[in-house]
Amino acid sequence: MAKLVVLNEGLAGQSYELKVEKTTVGRVEDNAFHIPQGSVSSHHCEIWLRGNDVVVKDLNSTNGTFVNGQQVTTESVLKPGQTLRLGQVELKLEVEGATTSAPPAPGSTPAPAPAKKQVDATMLIPRGVSLDQLEQGGTRTPGFDTNASFSKKTNKVNKFFIIGGIVVAVVIIGLLIYALSQVNPAK
């Protein structure tokens, strides 16, 4: 049985057995394999079982889907032992009884290990200001911007509203004075 095992610290050991033909993977809970991590898109990818192949299909994720460091643009076959990266979360495909590499033939010298590829570091851009930035202070000079395109515009509607309000208030005060003079006529 094939299963995906999370390799990241904090999520390490979390795994999901691939039992059905199609498995959805993503950050929100309606996915079959729910990975609650910010760099994983809400509906990140689909994992398809096609015969003996495990096929990964990216769902236009924000931070990308990678098989052994190669970005999946449409779909890609994931072999046992290979690493699947969703945003910043790395998973490994484990299959019972599958070997990831053949042992060297007797009497031959083993091939040198391939150079480790530099993993493309996908990073989320934080929103807002970090604590370090607050402690260091901003680089802006104090004062107001004098850029005319951001200056306050006059609003004729506000002027008419204020003038109308004053006129209505004067009329109400006048009516009150008139009404009070009618109740207590001067002798």
PDB file of C-alpha atoms in Angstrom:
ATOM      1  CA  MET A   1       0.000   0.000   0.000  1.00  0.00           C
ATOM      2  CA  ALA A   2       1.354   3.454  -0.950  1.00  0.00           C
ATOM      3  CA  LYS A   3       1.387   6.263   1.585  1.00  0.00           C
ATOM      4  CA  LEU A   4       2.618   9.840   1.822  1.00  0.00           C
ATOM      5  CA  VAL A   5       4.672  10.669   4.928  1.00  0.00           C
ATOM      6  CA  VAL A   6       5.272  14.290   5.994  1.00  0.00           C
ATOM      7  CA  LEU A   7       8.969  15.039   6.638  1.00  0.00           C
ATOM      8  CA  ASN A   8       8.711  18.583   8.075  1.00  0.00           C
ATOM      9  CA  GLU A   9       9.434  19.233  11.728  1.00  0.00           C
ATOM     10  CA  GLY A  10       6.226  19.832  13.645  1.00  0.00           C
ATOM     11  CA  LEU A  11       4.252  17.774  11.129  1.00  0.00           C
ATOM     12  CA  ALA A  12       6.720  14.843  10.992  1.00  0.00           C
ATOM     13  CA  GLY A  13       5.122  11.434  11.147  1.00  0.00           C
ATOM     14  CA  GLN A  14       1.784  12.605   9.774  1.00  0.00           C
ATOM     15  CA  SER A  15       0.949  10.277   6.923  1.00  0.00           C
ATOM     16  CA  TYR A  16      -1.867   9.383   4.562  1.00  0.00           C
ATOM     17  CA  GLU A  17      -2.483   6.018   2.895  1.00  0.00           C
ATOM     18  CA  LEU A  18      -3.411   6.267  -0.757  1.00  0.00           C
ATOM     19  CA  LYS A  19      -6.353   3.844  -0.921  1.00  0.00           C
ATOM     20  CA  VAL A  20      -8.663   5.421  -3.493  1.00  0.00           C
ATOM     21  CA  GLU A  21      -8.168   6.399  -7.126  1.00  0.00           C
ATOM     22  CA  LYS A  22      -8.154  10.175  -6.445  1.00  0.00           C
ATOM     23  CA  THR A  23      -6.952  11.931  -3.279  1.00  0.00           C
ATOM     24  CA  THR A  24      -7.194  15.702  -2.848  1.00  0.00           C
ATOM     25  CA  VAL A  25      -4.489  17.421  -0.795  1.00  0.00           C
ATOM     26  CA  GLY A  26      -4.695  20.920   0.652  1.00  0.00           C
ATOM     27  CA  ARG A  27      -4.951  23.286   3.598  1.00  0.00           C
ATOM     28  CA  VAL A  28      -8.747  23.281   4.071  1.00  0.00           C
ATOM     29  CA  GLU A  29     -10.548  20.466   5.823  1.00  0.00           C
ATOM     30  CA  ASP A  30     -12.646  19.310   2.853  1.00  0.00           C
ATOM     31  CA  ASN A  31      -9.537  17.670   1.328  1.00  0.00           C
ATOM     32  CA  ALA A  32      -8.971  13.952   1.833  1.00  0.00           C
ATOM     33  CA  PHE A  33      -5.411  14.723   3.060  1.00  0.00           C
ATOM     34  CA  HIS A  34      -5.636  17.905   5.130  1.00  0.00           C
ATOM     35  CA  ILE A  35      -2.294  19.702   5.730  1.00  0.00           C
ATOM     36  CA  PRO A  36      -2.917  22.789   7.921  1.00  0.00           C
ATOM     37  CA  GLN A  37       0.149  24.820   6.899  1.00  0.00           C
ATOM     38  CA  GLY A  38       0.168  28.330   5.415  1.00  0.00           C
ATOM     39  CA  SER A  39       2.321  27.595   2.355  1.00  0.00           C
ATOM     40  CA  VAL A  40      -0.087  24.856   1.216  1.00  0.00           C
ATOM     41  CA  SER A  41      -2.937  26.122  -0.967  1.00  0.00           C
ATOM     42  CA  SER A  42      -6.518  25.444   0.070  1.00  0.00           C
ATOM     43  CA  HIS A  43      -6.819  22.867  -2.753  1.00  0.00           C
ATOM     44  CA  HIS A  44      -3.156  22.285  -3.636  1.00  0.00           C
ATOM     45  CA  CYS A  45      -2.994  19.091  -5.712  1.00  0.00           C
ATOM     46  CA  GLU A  46      -4.560  15.763  -6.542  1.00  0.00           C
ATOM     47  CA  ILE A  47      -2.887  12.366  -6.192  1.00  0.00           C
ATOM     48  CA  TRP A  48      -4.126   9.766  -8.680  1.00  0.00           C
ATOM     49  CA  LEU A  49      -3.514   5.998  -8.554  1.00  0.00           C
ATOM     50  CA  ARG A  50      -3.200   4.829 -12.167  1.00  0.00           C
ATOM     51  CA  GLY A  51      -2.231   1.165 -12.206  1.00  0.00           C
ATOM     52  CA  ASN A  52       1.143   0.961 -10.454  1.00  0.00           C
ATOM     53  CA  ASP A  53       1.826   4.682 -10.923  1.00  0.00           C
ATOM     54  CA  VAL A  54       1.185   7.450  -8.417  1.00  0.00           C
ATOM     55  CA  VAL A  55       0.465  10.599 -10.420  1.00  0.00           C
ATOM     56  CA  VAL A  56       0.559  14.116  -8.927  1.00  0.00           C
ATOM     57  CA  LYS A  57      -1.562  16.833 -10.545  1.00  0.00           C
ATOM     58  CA  ASP A  58      -1.068  20.451  -9.461  1.00  0.00           C
ATOM     59  CA  LEU A  59      -4.278  22.486  -9.039  1.00  0.00           C
ATOM     60  CA  ASN A  60      -2.749  25.900  -9.849  1.00  0.00           C
ATOM     61  CA  SER A  61      -1.377  26.177  -6.325  1.00  0.00           C
ATOM     62  CA  THR A  62       0.129  29.453  -5.166  1.00  0.00           C
ATOM     63  CA  ASN A  63       3.497  28.091  -3.974  1.00  0.00           C
ATOM     64  CA  GLY A  64       3.824  25.225  -6.440  1.00  0.00           C
ATOM     65  CA  THR A  65       4.037  21.444  -6.408  1.00  0.00           C
ATOM     66  CA  PHE A  66       7.466  19.828  -6.856  1.00  0.00           C
ATOM     67  CA  VAL A  67       8.612  16.220  -7.382  1.00  0.00           C
ATOM     68  CA  ASN A  68      12.300  15.833  -6.425  1.00  0.00           C
ATOM     69  CA  GLY A  69      12.819  19.570  -6.914  1.00  0.00           C
ATOM     70  CA  GLN A  70      11.209  19.687 -10.368  1.00  0.00           C
ATOM     71  CA  GLN A  71       8.051  21.801 -10.567  1.00  0.00           C
ATOM     72  CA  VAL A  72       4.900  19.998 -11.642  1.00  0.00           C
ATOM     73  CA  THR A  73       3.171  22.146 -14.247  1.00  0.00           C
ATOM     74  CA  THR A  74       0.410  19.722 -15.202  1.00  0.00           C
ATOM     75  CA  GLU A  75       1.061  16.272 -13.782  1.00  0.00           C
ATOM     76  CA  SER A  76       4.015  14.079 -12.899  1.00  0.00           C
ATOM     77  CA  VAL A  77       4.639  10.483 -11.788  1.00  0.00           C
ATOM     78  CA  LEU A  78       5.853  10.143  -8.188  1.00  0.00           C
ATOM     79  CA  LYS A  79       8.102   7.094  -7.629  1.00  0.00           C
ATOM     80  CA  PRO A  80       8.668   5.357  -4.265  1.00  0.00           C
ATOM     81  CA  GLY A  81      11.264   7.209  -2.185  1.00  0.00           C
ATOM     82  CA  GLN A  82      10.864  10.461  -4.111  1.00  0.00           C
ATOM     83  CA  THR A  83      10.075  13.715  -2.352  1.00  0.00           C
ATOM     84  CA  LEU A  84       6.886  15.647  -3.027  1.00  0.00           C
ATOM     85  CA  ARG A  85       6.968  19.290  -1.935  1.00  0.00           C
ATOM     86  CA  LEU A  86       3.777  21.321  -1.543  1.00  0.00           C
ATOM     87  CA  GLY A  87       4.776  24.914  -0.778  1.00  0.00           C
ATOM     88  CA  GLN A  88       7.172  24.416   2.147  1.00  0.00           C
ATOM     89  CA  VAL A  89       5.872  20.994   3.212  1.00  0.00           C
ATOM     90  CA  GLU A  90       7.902  17.977   2.116  1.00  0.00           C
ATOM     91  CA  LEU A  91       6.415  14.500   1.851  1.00  0.00           C
ATOM     92  CA  LYS A  92       7.931  11.178   0.863  1.00  0.00           C
ATOM     93  CA  LEU A  93       6.163   8.415  -1.036  1.00  0.00           C
ATOM     94  CA  GLU A  94       6.578   5.077   0.727  1.00  0.00           C
ATOM     95  CA  VAL A  95       5.370   1.839  -0.835  1.00  0.00           C
ATOM     96  CA  GLU A  96       5.463  -1.516   0.955  1.00  0.00           C
ATOM     97  CA  GLY A  97       7.900  -3.904  -0.731  1.00  0.00           C
ATOM     98  CA  ALA A  98       9.278  -1.278  -3.121  1.00  0.00           C
ATOM     99  CA  THR A  99      12.984  -0.568  -3.227  1.00  0.00           C
ATOM    100  CA  THR A 100      14.225   2.891  -4.024  1.00  0.00           C
ATOM    101  CA  SER A 101      17.546   1.776  -5.549  1.00  0.00           C
ATOM    102  CA  ALA A 102      19.033  -1.499  -6.766  1.00  0.00           C
ATOM    103  CA  PRO A 103      22.024  -2.901  -4.840  1.00  0.00           C
ATOM    104  CA  PRO A 104      25.368  -2.768  -6.685  1.00  0.00           C
ATOM    105  CA  ALA A 105      26.390  -5.843  -8.637  1.00  0.00           C
ATOM    106  CA  PRO A 106      29.007  -8.045  -6.900  1.00  0.00           C
ATOM    107  CA  GLY A 107      32.576  -7.010  -7.759  1.00  0.00           C
ATOM    108  CA  SER A 108      31.592  -3.615  -9.159  1.00  0.00           C
ATOM    109  CA  THR A 109      32.375  -0.275  -7.604  1.00  0.00           C
ATOM    110  CA  PRO A 110      29.344   1.661  -6.509  1.00  0.00           C
ATOM    111  CA  ALA A 111      28.531   4.785  -8.489  1.00  0.00           C
ATOM    112  CA  PRO A 112      29.184   8.039  -6.655  1.00  0.00           C
ATOM    113  CA  ALA A 113      26.140   9.573  -5.023  1.00  0.00           C
ATOM    114  CA  PRO A 114      24.563  12.266  -7.178  1.00  0.00           C
ATOM    115  CA  ALA A 115      25.191  15.823  -6.041  1.00  0.00           C
ATOM    116  CA  LYS A 116      22.348  17.114  -3.916  1.00  0.00           C
ATOM    117  CA  LYS A 117      20.227  19.587  -5.792  1.00  0.00           C
ATOM    118  CA  GLN A 118      19.586  22.979  -4.255  1.00  0.00           C
ATOM    119  CA  VAL A 119      15.914  23.026  -3.366  1.00  0.00           C
ATOM    120  CA  ASP A 120      14.035  26.026  -4.661  1.00  0.00           C
ATOM    121  CA  ALA A 121      13.070  27.787  -1.441  1.00  0.00           C
ATOM    122  CA  THR A 122       9.444  28.764  -1.789  1.00  0.00           C
ATOM    123  CA  MET A 123       8.671  31.471   0.679  1.00  0.00           C
ATOM    124  CA  LEU A 124       5.466  33.130   1.703  1.00  0.00           C
ATOM    125  CA  ILE A 125       5.601  36.879   1.760  1.00  0.00           C
ATOM    126  CA  PRO A 126       4.504  37.953   5.227  1.00  0.00           C
ATOM    127  CA  ARG A 127       1.791  40.537   5.468  1.00  0.00           C
ATOM    128  CA  GLY A 128       2.158  43.476   7.801  1.00  0.00           C
ATOM    129  CA  VAL A 129       5.201  44.400   9.833  1.00  0.00           C
ATOM    130  CA  SER A 130       7.422  42.007  11.756  1.00  0.00           C
ATOM    131  CA  LEU A 131       8.543  42.609  15.328  1.00  0.00           C
ATOM    132  CA  ASP A 132      12.141  43.113  14.130  1.00  0.00           C
ATOM    133  CA  GLN A 133      11.035  45.834  11.748  1.00  0.00           C
ATOM    134  CA  LEU A 134       9.167  47.592  14.552  1.00  0.00           C
ATOM    135  CA  GLU A 135      12.209  47.447  16.833  1.00  0.00           C
ATOM    136  CA  GLN A 136      14.501  48.820  14.100  1.00  0.00           C
ATOM    137  CA  GLY A 137      12.127  51.612  13.220  1.00  0.00           C
ATOM    138  CA  GLY A 138      11.059  52.629   9.770  1.00  0.00           C
ATOM    139  CA  THR A 139      13.216  54.108   7.065  1.00  0.00           C
ATOM    140  CA  ARG A 140      10.683  56.824   6.219  1.00  0.00           C
ATOM    141  CA  THR A 141      11.453  60.338   7.221  1.00  0.00           C
ATOM    142  CA  PRO A 142       8.924  61.814   9.624  1.00  0.00           C
ATOM    143  CA  GLY A 143       6.383  64.257   8.276  1.00  0.00           C
ATOM    144  CA  PHE A 144       3.522  64.236   5.884  1.00  0.00           C
ATOM    145  CA  ASP A 145       3.651  63.423   2.239  1.00  0.00           C
ATOM    146  CA  THR A 146       3.125  66.501   0.112  1.00  0.00           C
ATOM    147  CA  ASN A 147       2.308  64.578  -3.005  1.00  0.00           C
ATOM    148  CA  ALA A 148      -0.588  66.430  -4.613  1.00  0.00           C
ATOM    149  CA  SER A 149      -2.168  63.241  -5.942  1.00  0.00           C
ATOM    150  CA  PHE A 150      -2.897  62.182  -2.362  1.00  0.00           C
ATOM    151  CA  SER A 151      -4.027  65.554  -1.037  1.00  0.00           C
ATOM    152  CA  LYS A 152      -7.555  65.906   0.349  1.00  0.00           C
ATOM    153  CA  LYS A 153     -10.094  66.822  -2.256  1.00  0.00           C
ATOM    154  CA  THR A 154     -12.948  69.231  -1.582  1.00  0.00           C
ATOM    155  CA  ASN A 155     -16.395  67.748  -1.676  1.00  0.00           C
ATOM    156  CA  LYS A 156     -19.306  69.982  -2.760  1.00  0.00           C
ATOM    157  CA  VAL A 157     -21.856  67.483  -1.461  1.00  0.00           C
ATOM    158  CA  ASN A 158     -20.513  67.884   2.080  1.00  0.00           C
ATOM    159  CA  LYS A 159     -20.735  71.695   1.799  1.00  0.00           C
ATOM    160  CA  PHE A 160     -24.357  71.535   0.610  1.00  0.00           C
ATOM    161  CA  PHE A 161     -25.213  69.068   3.369  1.00  0.00           C
ATOM    162  CA  ILE A 162     -23.759  71.340   6.060  1.00  0.00           C
ATOM    163  CA  ILE A 163     -25.490  74.434   4.631  1.00  0.00           C
ATOM    164  CA  GLY A 164     -28.781  72.531   4.369  1.00  0.00           C
ATOM    165  CA  GLY A 165     -28.426  71.347   7.975  1.00  0.00           C
ATOM    166  CA  ILE A 166     -27.876  74.916   9.198  1.00  0.00           C
ATOM    167  CA  VAL A 167     -30.933  76.170   7.265  1.00  0.00           C
ATOM    168  CA  VAL A 168     -33.113  73.381   8.699  1.00  0.00           C
ATOM    169  CA  ALA A 169     -31.855  74.120  12.234  1.00  0.00           C
ATOM    170  CA  VAL A 170     -32.654  77.863  11.844  1.00  0.00           C
ATOM    171  CA  VAL A 171     -36.162  77.025  10.570  1.00  0.00           C
ATOM    172  CA  ILE A 172     -36.797  74.676  13.513  1.00  0.00           C
ATOM    173  CA  ILE A 173     -35.579  77.273  16.031  1.00  0.00           C
ATOM    174  CA  GLY A 174     -37.790  79.901  14.358  1.00  0.00           C
ATOM    175  CA  LEU A 175     -40.834  77.608  14.540  1.00  0.00           C
ATOM    176  CA  LEU A 176     -40.147  76.875  18.208  1.00  0.00           C
ATOM    177  CA  ILE A 177     -39.931  80.584  19.015  1.00  0.00           C
ATOM    178  CA  TYR A 178     -43.157  81.240  17.085  1.00  0.00           C
ATOM    179  CA  ALA A 179     -44.968  78.342  18.830  1.00  0.00           C
ATOM    180  CA  LEU A 180     -43.841  79.497  22.267  1.00  0.00           C
ATOM    181  CA  SER A 181     -44.968  83.074  21.550  1.00  0.00           C
ATOM    182  CA  GLN A 182     -48.443  81.818  20.633  1.00  0.00           C
ATOM    183  CA  VAL A 183     -48.808  79.807  23.878  1.00  0.00           C
ATOM    184  CA  ASN A 184     -47.891  82.741  26.163  1.00  0.00           C
ATOM    185  CA  PRO A 185     -49.133  85.852  24.369  1.00  0.00           C
ATOM    186  CA  ALA A 186     -47.646  89.044  25.698  1.00  0.00           C
ATOM    187  CA  LYS A 187     -50.111  91.198  27.683  1.00  0.00           C
TER     188      LYS A 187
END
